[in-house]
Amino acid sequence: MASVFFTLFLLYATGVSGDPQLEPLNVTVLRGSEARFNISLSEAWYSMSWMLKTVLVLTINSGTGVSEHNRRFSVKNYSSADIYCWEFTIRDVWRNDSGDVSCGVQEKPTQTAQLLVQERGTVRIVGGNMTVAQGHQAIVQCEASGWFPKPTVSWVVDGVVVDQNSYNSSSEALDSLYNSISLLTVRGVNSVQVKCLASVSALTTPLSSSIYLVVEPQDWTVLIAVVCSVGGFALLVLLILGIVFCCKRRKEAKSSYQKEMGRTRSQIEMSSGAVGQRQGKENPAYVIDGQTSVTHSEFNDSGYIQTNYTKHFEIPDLVNGNQAANGDASAYNILGVTGVRKHRHVTIV
């Protein structure tokens, strides 16, 4: 109705010529809605016809009235004393209705306008409400399905429209309809509402889907638990390695001590054997001071059996004797035992 009055006002303001005036020249509507066109003229007429693309859908005769060919199409008369005006309406428009809408008045030139029928689809944010740790990023995905033409997808975060360079969108056609996907990265600072909007030009209010992004404060409990677990495990490993190392060192020290003791014992035994051998050789010429005779009748310390001797021998005292003046002398006492000769050396200092 408003478009009719606007057309009449425009005709009065500019002056109506003899040719019919068709308004508007471009109409964009959603599928299932109505499309309206207005034709106006200043001269009397008797025949008017309306066509959708190449199909005659309605005719008007000034004498007989309207001849409807389809109930989807209708006209309404808004004429006045000076202006003839009719409104043509297409109800429940289809996608196939997109194209030329023409009106012919008698012999006047045919007036043509364009009709575009768009498809409204659906929009949703995948996954619903989200929770993210403070300082981390969350990727929000929005799907717009079943639109024609390709929809315009936008984002609003906490009431602020997001710049187009901050998100990525892609579309694909399926059965003459478009499906779009848009990805938005939101950094978790505060809990906010995230809204995704999808729209086409015929839609006065965009369709939207919204979620709440809940930001949780940083939880250090898990990190501390992980650090403590790793530290405890490392400490246990070091302790085990230390015990193994100490046991190894102790075993090596014990083995070294045993080897040393064995070596020392062998040396002692060897030394004892050598001493024993040396003790087995007794000097028969050795006489204790003051003793003038020696009787051998028993085993001595070295284990040798010696024959008893009845003969006695004496060694002159060269120190106190007459030969002391000479300083160094040797004396020999030939015993009565056949084949035995004993001597003793004395040095006077």
One Martini backbone bead per residue (centre of mass of N, CA, C, O) as a GRO file, in nm:
protein
  349
    1MET     BB    1   0.057   0.062  -0.021
    2ALA     BB    2   0.295   0.257  -0.001
    3SER     BB    3   0.386   0.224  -0.299
    4VAL     BB    4   0.143   0.358  -0.422
    5PHE     BB    5   0.172   0.642  -0.297
    6PHE     BB    6   0.456   0.687  -0.411
    7THR     BB    7   0.371   0.675  -0.709
    8LEU     BB    8   0.168   0.906  -0.705
    9PHE     BB    9   0.365   1.123  -0.607
   10LEU     BB   10   0.561   1.096  -0.845
   11LEU     BB   11   0.358   1.172  -1.066
   12TYR     BB   12   0.289   1.457  -0.961
   13ALA     BB   13   0.582   1.572  -0.953
   14THR     BB   14   0.660   1.493  -1.277
   15GLY     BB   15   0.455   1.395  -1.444
   16VAL     BB   16   0.235   1.246  -1.670
   17SER     BB   17   0.257   1.055  -1.917
   18GLY     BB   18   0.138   0.847  -2.164
   19ASP     BB   19   0.307   0.641  -2.034
   20PRO     BB   20   0.353   0.389  -1.847
   21GLN     BB   21   0.425   0.319  -1.489
   22LEU     BB   22   0.675   0.107  -1.340
   23GLU     BB   23   0.666  -0.011  -0.994
   24PRO     BB   24   0.926  -0.148  -0.937
   25LEU     BB   25   1.212  -0.264  -1.119
   26ASN     BB   26   1.312  -0.405  -0.837
   27VAL     BB   27   1.252  -0.730  -0.685
   28THR     BB   28   1.317  -0.865  -0.351
   29VAL     BB   29   1.247  -1.193  -0.229
   30LEU     BB   30   1.119  -1.443  -0.047
   31ARG     BB   31   1.032  -1.740  -0.021
   32GLY     BB   32   0.670  -1.725   0.023
   33SER     BB   33   0.614  -1.448  -0.054
   34GLU     BB   34   0.554  -1.118  -0.172
   35ALA     BB   35   0.492  -0.948  -0.490
   36ARG     BB   36   0.503  -0.593  -0.590
   37PHE     BB   37   0.325  -0.397  -0.846
   38ASN     BB   38   0.305  -0.073  -1.025
   39ILE     BB   39   0.055   0.088  -1.232
   40SER     BB   40   0.056   0.401  -1.423
   41LEU     BB   41  -0.189   0.645  -1.566
   42SER     BB   42  -0.353   0.927  -1.748
   43GLU     BB   43  -0.505   0.755  -1.943
   44ALA     BB   44  -0.732   0.602  -2.095
   45TRP     BB   45  -0.851   0.260  -2.073
   46TYR     BB   46  -0.936  -0.110  -2.162
   47SER     BB   47  -0.639  -0.273  -2.156
   48MET     BB   48  -0.474  -0.524  -1.941
   49SER     BB   49  -0.146  -0.694  -1.894
   50TRP     BB   50   0.009  -0.982  -1.726
   51MET     BB   51   0.357  -1.099  -1.698
   52LEU     BB   52   0.553  -1.400  -1.639
   53LYS     BB   53   0.774  -1.364  -1.840
   54THR     BB   54   0.590  -1.564  -2.084
   55VAL     BB   55   0.331  -1.554  -1.895
   56LEU     BB   56  -0.005  -1.523  -1.879
   57VAL     BB   57  -0.180  -1.422  -1.566
   58LEU     BB   58  -0.333  -1.134  -1.637
   59THR     BB   59  -0.650  -0.951  -1.695
   60ILE     BB   60  -0.790  -0.621  -1.798
   61ASN     BB   61  -1.120  -0.477  -1.817
   62SER     BB   62  -1.302  -0.190  -1.813
   63GLY     BB   63  -1.580  -0.349  -1.842
   64THR     BB   64  -1.537  -0.660  -1.704
   65GLY     BB   65  -1.256  -0.683  -1.573
   66VAL     BB   66  -1.112  -0.951  -1.409
   67SER     BB   67  -0.878  -1.211  -1.530
   68GLU     BB   68  -0.802  -1.503  -1.377
   69HIS     BB   69  -0.544  -1.764  -1.408
   70ASN     BB   70  -0.438  -1.731  -1.102
   71ARG     BB   71  -0.443  -1.719  -0.754
   72ARG     BB   72  -0.148  -1.590  -0.718
   73PHE     BB   73  -0.289  -1.362  -0.886
   74SER     BB   74  -0.333  -1.000  -0.842
   75VAL     BB   75  -0.552  -0.704  -0.818
   76LYS     BB   76  -0.557  -0.339  -0.742
   77ASN     BB   77  -0.752  -0.047  -0.714
   78TYR     BB   78  -0.604   0.315  -0.707
   79SER     BB   79  -0.779   0.510  -0.841
   80SER     BB   80  -0.852   0.828  -0.967
   81ALA     BB   81  -0.954   1.102  -1.138
   82ASP     BB   82  -0.646   1.138  -1.275
   83ILE     BB   83  -0.547   0.842  -1.182
   84TYR     BB   84  -0.421   0.531  -1.294
   85CYS     BB   85  -0.411   0.251  -1.052
   86TRP     BB   86  -0.222  -0.061  -1.018
   87GLU     BB   87  -0.193  -0.366  -0.824
   88PHE     BB   88   0.049  -0.626  -0.842
   89THR     BB   89   0.026  -0.973  -0.716
   90ILE     BB   90   0.255  -1.220  -0.578
   91ARG     BB   91   0.203  -1.527  -0.438
   92ASP     BB   92   0.405  -1.750  -0.330
   93VAL     BB   93   0.691  -1.749  -0.416
   94TRP     BB   94   0.934  -1.873  -0.637
   95ARG     BB   95   1.224  -1.947  -0.779
   96ASN     BB   96   1.092  -1.958  -1.077
   97ASP     BB   97   0.989  -1.648  -1.069
   98SER     BB   98   1.238  -1.549  -1.165
   99GLY     BB   99   1.221  -1.236  -1.348
  100ASP     BB  100   1.002  -1.114  -1.562
  101VAL     BB  101   0.777  -0.824  -1.531
  102SER     BB  102   0.484  -0.748  -1.721
  103CYS     BB  103   0.315  -0.450  -1.877
  104GLY     BB  104   0.019  -0.404  -2.081
  105VAL     BB  105  -0.124  -0.110  -2.264
  106GLN     BB  106  -0.234  -0.169  -2.530
  107GLU     BB  107  -0.031   0.034  -2.742
  108LYS     BB  108   0.168   0.052  -2.538
  109PRO     BB  109   0.448   0.021  -2.394
  110THR     BB  110   0.617  -0.217  -2.239
  111GLN     BB  111   0.658  -0.296  -1.899
  112THR     BB  112   0.965  -0.379  -1.706
  113ALA     BB  113   1.057  -0.605  -1.444
  114GLN     BB  114   1.236  -0.740  -1.157
  115LEU     BB  115   1.259  -1.076  -1.020
  116LEU     BB  116   1.383  -1.189  -0.691
  117VAL     BB  117   1.439  -1.508  -0.543
  118GLN     BB  118   1.503  -1.605  -0.218
  119GLU     BB  119   1.689  -1.809   0.025
  120ARG     BB  120   1.625  -1.933   0.346
  121GLY     BB  121   1.806  -2.064   0.594
  122THR     BB  122   2.050  -2.173   0.822
  123VAL     BB  123   2.190  -2.126   1.163
  124ARG     BB  124   2.497  -2.244   1.340
  125ILE     BB  125   2.674  -2.336   1.627
  126VAL     BB  126   2.912  -2.552   1.690
  127GLY     BB  127   2.869  -2.714   2.020
  128GLY     BB  128   2.814  -2.468   2.171
  129ASN     BB  129   2.918  -2.412   2.453
  130MET     BB  130   3.229  -2.280   2.591
  131THR     BB  131   3.555  -2.374   2.731
  132VAL     BB  132   3.833  -2.169   2.852
  133ALA     BB  133   4.136  -2.084   2.921
  134GLN     BB  134   4.317  -1.844   3.029
  135GLY     BB  135   4.482  -1.728   2.729
  136HIS     BB  136   4.333  -1.895   2.538
  137GLN     BB  137   4.208  -2.052   2.244
  138ALA     BB  138   3.906  -2.033   2.038
  139ILE     BB  139   3.718  -2.222   1.799
  140VAL     BB  140   3.454  -2.101   1.599
  141GLN     BB  141   3.172  -2.261   1.438
  142CYS     BB  142   2.984  -2.177   1.141
  143GLU     BB  143   2.660  -2.272   0.995
  144ALA     BB  144   2.525  -2.217   0.659
  145SER     BB  145   2.218  -2.352   0.532
  146GLY     BB  146   2.022  -2.319   0.250
  147TRP     BB  147   2.111  -2.085   0.041
  148PHE     BB  148   1.979  -1.792  -0.157
  149PRO     BB  149   2.223  -1.690  -0.203
  150LYS     BB  150   2.508  -1.630  -0.085
  151PRO     BB  151   2.584  -1.573   0.225
  152THR     BB  152   2.624  -1.347   0.492
  153VAL     BB  153   2.888  -1.367   0.727
  154SER     BB  154   2.889  -1.283   1.079
  155TRP     BB  155   3.030  -1.121   1.381
  156VAL     BB  156   2.961  -1.115   1.747
  157VAL     BB  157   3.148  -0.980   2.033
  158ASP     BB  158   3.021  -0.843   2.294
  159GLY     BB  159   2.863  -0.636   2.080
  160VAL     BB  160   3.097  -0.663   1.862
  161VAL     BB  161   3.200  -0.620   1.553
  162VAL     BB  162   3.373  -0.817   1.342
  163ASP     BB  163   3.622  -0.823   1.144
  164GLN     BB  164   3.666  -0.973   0.838
  165ASN     BB  165   3.985  -1.037   0.888
  166SER     BB  166   3.920  -1.237   1.157
  167TYR     BB  167   3.782  -1.436   0.943
  168ASN     BB  168   3.671  -1.744   0.788
  169SER     BB  169   3.513  -1.810   0.462
  170SER     BB  170   3.299  -2.064   0.305
  171SER     BB  171   3.157  -2.195  -0.013
  172GLU     BB  172   2.887  -2.416  -0.141
  173ALA     BB  173   2.719  -2.586  -0.393
  174LEU     BB  174   2.381  -2.748  -0.344
  175ASP     BB  175   2.119  -2.774  -0.520
  176SER     BB  176   2.119  -2.444  -0.565
  177LEU     BB  177   2.260  -2.426  -0.286
  178TYR     BB  178   2.410  -2.274   0.003
  179ASN     BB  179   2.713  -2.346   0.193
  180SER     BB  180   2.848  -2.218   0.500
  181ILE     BB  181   3.176  -2.149   0.653
  182SER     BB  182   3.285  -2.023   0.978
  183LEU     BB  183   3.591  -1.895   1.138
  184LEU     BB  184   3.662  -1.820   1.487
  185THR     BB  185   3.904  -1.652   1.690
  186VAL     BB  186   3.918  -1.670   2.050
  187ARG     BB  187   4.036  -1.503   2.325
  188GLY     BB  188   4.076  -1.577   2.665
  189VAL     BB  189   3.963  -1.330   2.898
  190ASN     BB  190   3.647  -1.322   2.891
  191SER     BB  191   3.327  -1.372   2.932
  192VAL     BB  192   3.126  -1.431   2.634
  193GLN     BB  193   2.931  -1.346   2.357
  194VAL     BB  194   2.865  -1.543   2.062
  195LYS     BB  195   2.779  -1.431   1.726
  196CYS     BB  196   2.602  -1.558   1.439
  197LEU     BB  197   2.547  -1.425   1.105
  198ALA     BB  198   2.285  -1.453   0.848
  199SER     BB  199   2.243  -1.316   0.504
  200VAL     BB  200   2.022  -1.148   0.282
  201SER     BB  201   1.877  -0.891   0.109
  202ALA     BB  202   1.567  -0.986   0.181
  203LEU     BB  203   1.666  -0.975   0.476
  204THR     BB  204   1.607  -0.765   0.736
  205THR     BB  205   1.687  -0.997   0.947
  206PRO     BB  206   1.921  -1.171   1.068
  207LEU     BB  207   2.036  -1.469   1.129
  208SER     BB  208   2.100  -1.636   1.450
  209SER     BB  209   2.378  -1.755   1.662
  210SER     BB  210   2.448  -1.842   2.009
  211ILE     BB  211   2.710  -1.824   2.259
  212TYR     BB  212   2.912  -1.918   2.543
  213LEU     BB  213   3.226  -1.799   2.660
  214VAL     BB  214   3.408  -1.963   2.901
  215VAL     BB  215   3.642  -1.832   3.140
  216GLU     BB  216   3.906  -1.981   3.302
  217PRO     BB  217   4.116  -1.984   3.530
  218GLN     BB  218   4.424  -2.053   3.604
  219ASP     BB  219   4.542  -2.390   3.662
  220TRP     BB  220   4.809  -2.508   3.877
  221THR     BB  221   4.763  -2.798   3.978
  222VAL     BB  222   4.848  -2.973   3.740
  223LEU     BB  223   5.133  -2.860   3.709
  224ILE     BB  224   5.232  -2.930   3.991
  225ALA     BB  225   5.178  -3.233   3.973
  226VAL     BB  226   5.367  -3.286   3.737
  227VAL     BB  227   5.627  -3.175   3.860
  228CYS     BB  228   5.628  -3.361   4.110
  229SER     BB  229   5.631  -3.627   3.958
  230VAL     BB  230   5.890  -3.581   3.799
  231GLY     BB  231   6.073  -3.517   4.043
  232GLY     BB  232   6.027  -3.783   4.197
  233PHE     BB  233   6.128  -3.970   3.975
  234ALA     BB  234   6.412  -3.849   3.950
  235LEU     BB  235   6.492  -3.898   4.246
  236LEU     BB  236   6.460  -4.206   4.239
  237VAL     BB  237   6.669  -4.258   4.021
  238LEU     BB  238   6.908  -4.130   4.170
  239LEU     BB  239   6.895  -4.314   4.416
  240ILE     BB  240   6.940  -4.581   4.269
  241LEU     BB  241   7.209  -4.503   4.140
  242GLY     BB  242   7.356  -4.447   4.408
  243ILE     BB  243   7.328  -4.732   4.528
  244VAL     BB  244   7.467  -4.882   4.298
  245PHE     BB  245   7.735  -4.730   4.315
  246CYS     BB  246   7.806  -4.796   4.610
  247CYS     BB  247   7.800  -5.104   4.582
  248LYS     BB  248   8.021  -5.116   4.370
  249ARG     BB  249   8.243  -4.977   4.533
  250ARG     BB  250   8.237  -5.176   4.771
  251LYS     BB  251   8.301  -5.427   4.608
  252GLU     BB  252   8.570  -5.326   4.494
  253ALA     BB  253   8.707  -5.273   4.769
  254LYS     BB  254   8.684  -5.563   4.877
  255SER     BB  255   8.839  -5.697   4.647
  256SER     BB  256   9.097  -5.535   4.687
  257TYR     BB  257   9.147  -5.621   4.980
  258GLN     BB  258   9.164  -5.924   4.927
  259LYS     BB  259   9.402  -5.908   4.735
  260GLU     BB  260   9.597  -5.772   4.932
  261MET     BB  261   9.583  -5.987   5.148
  262GLY     BB  262   9.683  -6.216   4.969
  263ARG     BB  263   9.952  -6.086   4.896
  264THR     BB  264  10.056  -6.056   5.187
  265ARG     BB  265  10.036  -6.355   5.267
  266SER     BB  266  10.232  -6.455   5.052
  267GLN     BB  267  10.474  -6.294   5.148
  268ILE     BB  268  10.484  -6.412   5.435
  269GLU     BB  269  10.520  -6.707   5.352
  270MET     BB  270  10.776  -6.661   5.193
  271SER     BB  271  10.937  -6.543   5.429
  272SER     BB  272  10.904  -6.785   5.624
  273GLY     BB  273  11.046  -6.988   5.441
  274ALA     BB  274  11.317  -6.845   5.430
  275VAL     BB  275  11.371  -6.847   5.735
  276GLY     BB  276  11.355  -7.152   5.773
  277GLN     BB  277  11.595  -7.212   5.593
  278ARG     BB  278  11.800  -7.041   5.754
  279GLN     BB  279  11.751  -7.199   6.031
  280GLY     BB  280  11.872  -7.481   5.920
  281LYS     BB  281  12.151  -7.320   5.953
  282GLU     BB  282  12.413  -7.403   6.160
  283ASN     BB  283  12.663  -7.283   6.365
  284PRO     BB  284  12.903  -7.484   6.520
  285ALA     BB  285  13.105  -7.239   6.618
  286TYR     BB  286  12.901  -7.141   6.814
  287VAL     BB  287  12.959  -6.966   7.130
  288ILE     BB  288  12.895  -6.905   7.436
  289ASP     BB  289  12.968  -6.705   7.665
  290GLY     BB  290  13.178  -6.911   7.880
  291GLN     BB  291  13.176  -7.152   7.688
  292THR     BB  292  13.383  -7.461   7.627
  293SER     BB  293  13.132  -7.653   7.555
  294VAL     BB  294  12.959  -7.894   7.337
  295THR     BB  295  12.645  -8.075   7.333
  296HIS     BB  296  12.522  -8.322   7.098
  297SER     BB  297  12.193  -8.498   7.142
  298GLU     BB  298  11.978  -8.325   7.002
  299PHE     BB  299  11.746  -8.145   6.888
  300ASN     BB  300  11.725  -7.865   6.725
  301ASP     BB  301  11.569  -7.587   6.593
  302SER     BB  302  11.602  -7.701   6.286
  303GLY     BB  303  11.576  -8.037   6.304
  304TYR     BB  304  11.853  -8.150   6.348
  305ILE     BB  305  12.075  -8.427   6.378
  306GLN     BB  306  12.336  -8.470   6.606
  307THR     BB  307  12.632  -8.569   6.696
  308ASN     BB  308  12.807  -8.679   6.951
  309TYR     BB  309  13.057  -8.512   7.135
  310THR     BB  310  13.370  -8.557   7.331
  311LYS     BB  311  13.504  -8.328   7.227
  312HIS     BB  312  13.710  -8.040   7.291
  313PHE     BB  313  13.713  -7.678   7.248
  314GLU     BB  314  13.933  -7.394   7.209
  315ILE     BB  315  13.946  -7.034   7.222
  316PRO     BB  316  14.144  -6.798   7.217
  317ASP     BB  317  14.223  -6.494   7.380
  318LEU     BB  318  14.309  -6.223   7.184
  319VAL     BB  319  14.246  -5.968   7.346
  320ASN     BB  320  14.405  -6.060   7.636
  321GLY     BB  321  14.647  -6.140   7.516
  322ASN     BB  322  14.971  -6.122   7.382
  323GLN     BB  323  14.837  -6.030   7.087
  324ALA     BB  324  14.709  -5.730   7.119
  325ALA     BB  325  14.938  -5.552   6.985
  326ASN     BB  326  14.875  -5.623   6.678
  327GLY     BB  327  14.526  -5.580   6.632
  328ASP     BB  328  14.542  -5.839   6.428
  329ALA     BB  329  14.414  -6.180   6.448
  330SER     BB  330  14.467  -6.541   6.405
  331ALA     BB  331  14.313  -6.853   6.504
  332TYR     BB  332  14.398  -7.196   6.543
  333ASN     BB  333  14.216  -7.509   6.625
  334ILE     BB  334  14.309  -7.830   6.627
  335LEU     BB  335  14.132  -8.094   6.637
  336GLY     BB  336  14.084  -8.443   6.707
  337VAL     BB  337  13.899  -8.447   6.471
  338THR     BB  338  13.852  -8.604   6.190
  339GLY     BB  339  13.790  -8.379   5.919
  340VAL     BB  340  13.773  -8.129   6.122
  341ARG     BB  341  13.744  -7.765   6.065
  342LYS     BB  342  13.779  -7.488   6.281
  343HIS     BB  343  13.689  -7.127   6.282
  344ARG     BB  344  13.779  -6.787   6.403
  345HIS     BB  345  13.696  -6.445   6.380
  346VAL     BB  346  13.880  -6.152   6.495
  347THR     BB  347  13.816  -5.806   6.557
  348ILE     BB  348  14.019  -5.527   6.637
  349VAL     BB  349  13.942  -5.172   6.747
   0.00000   0.00000   0.00000
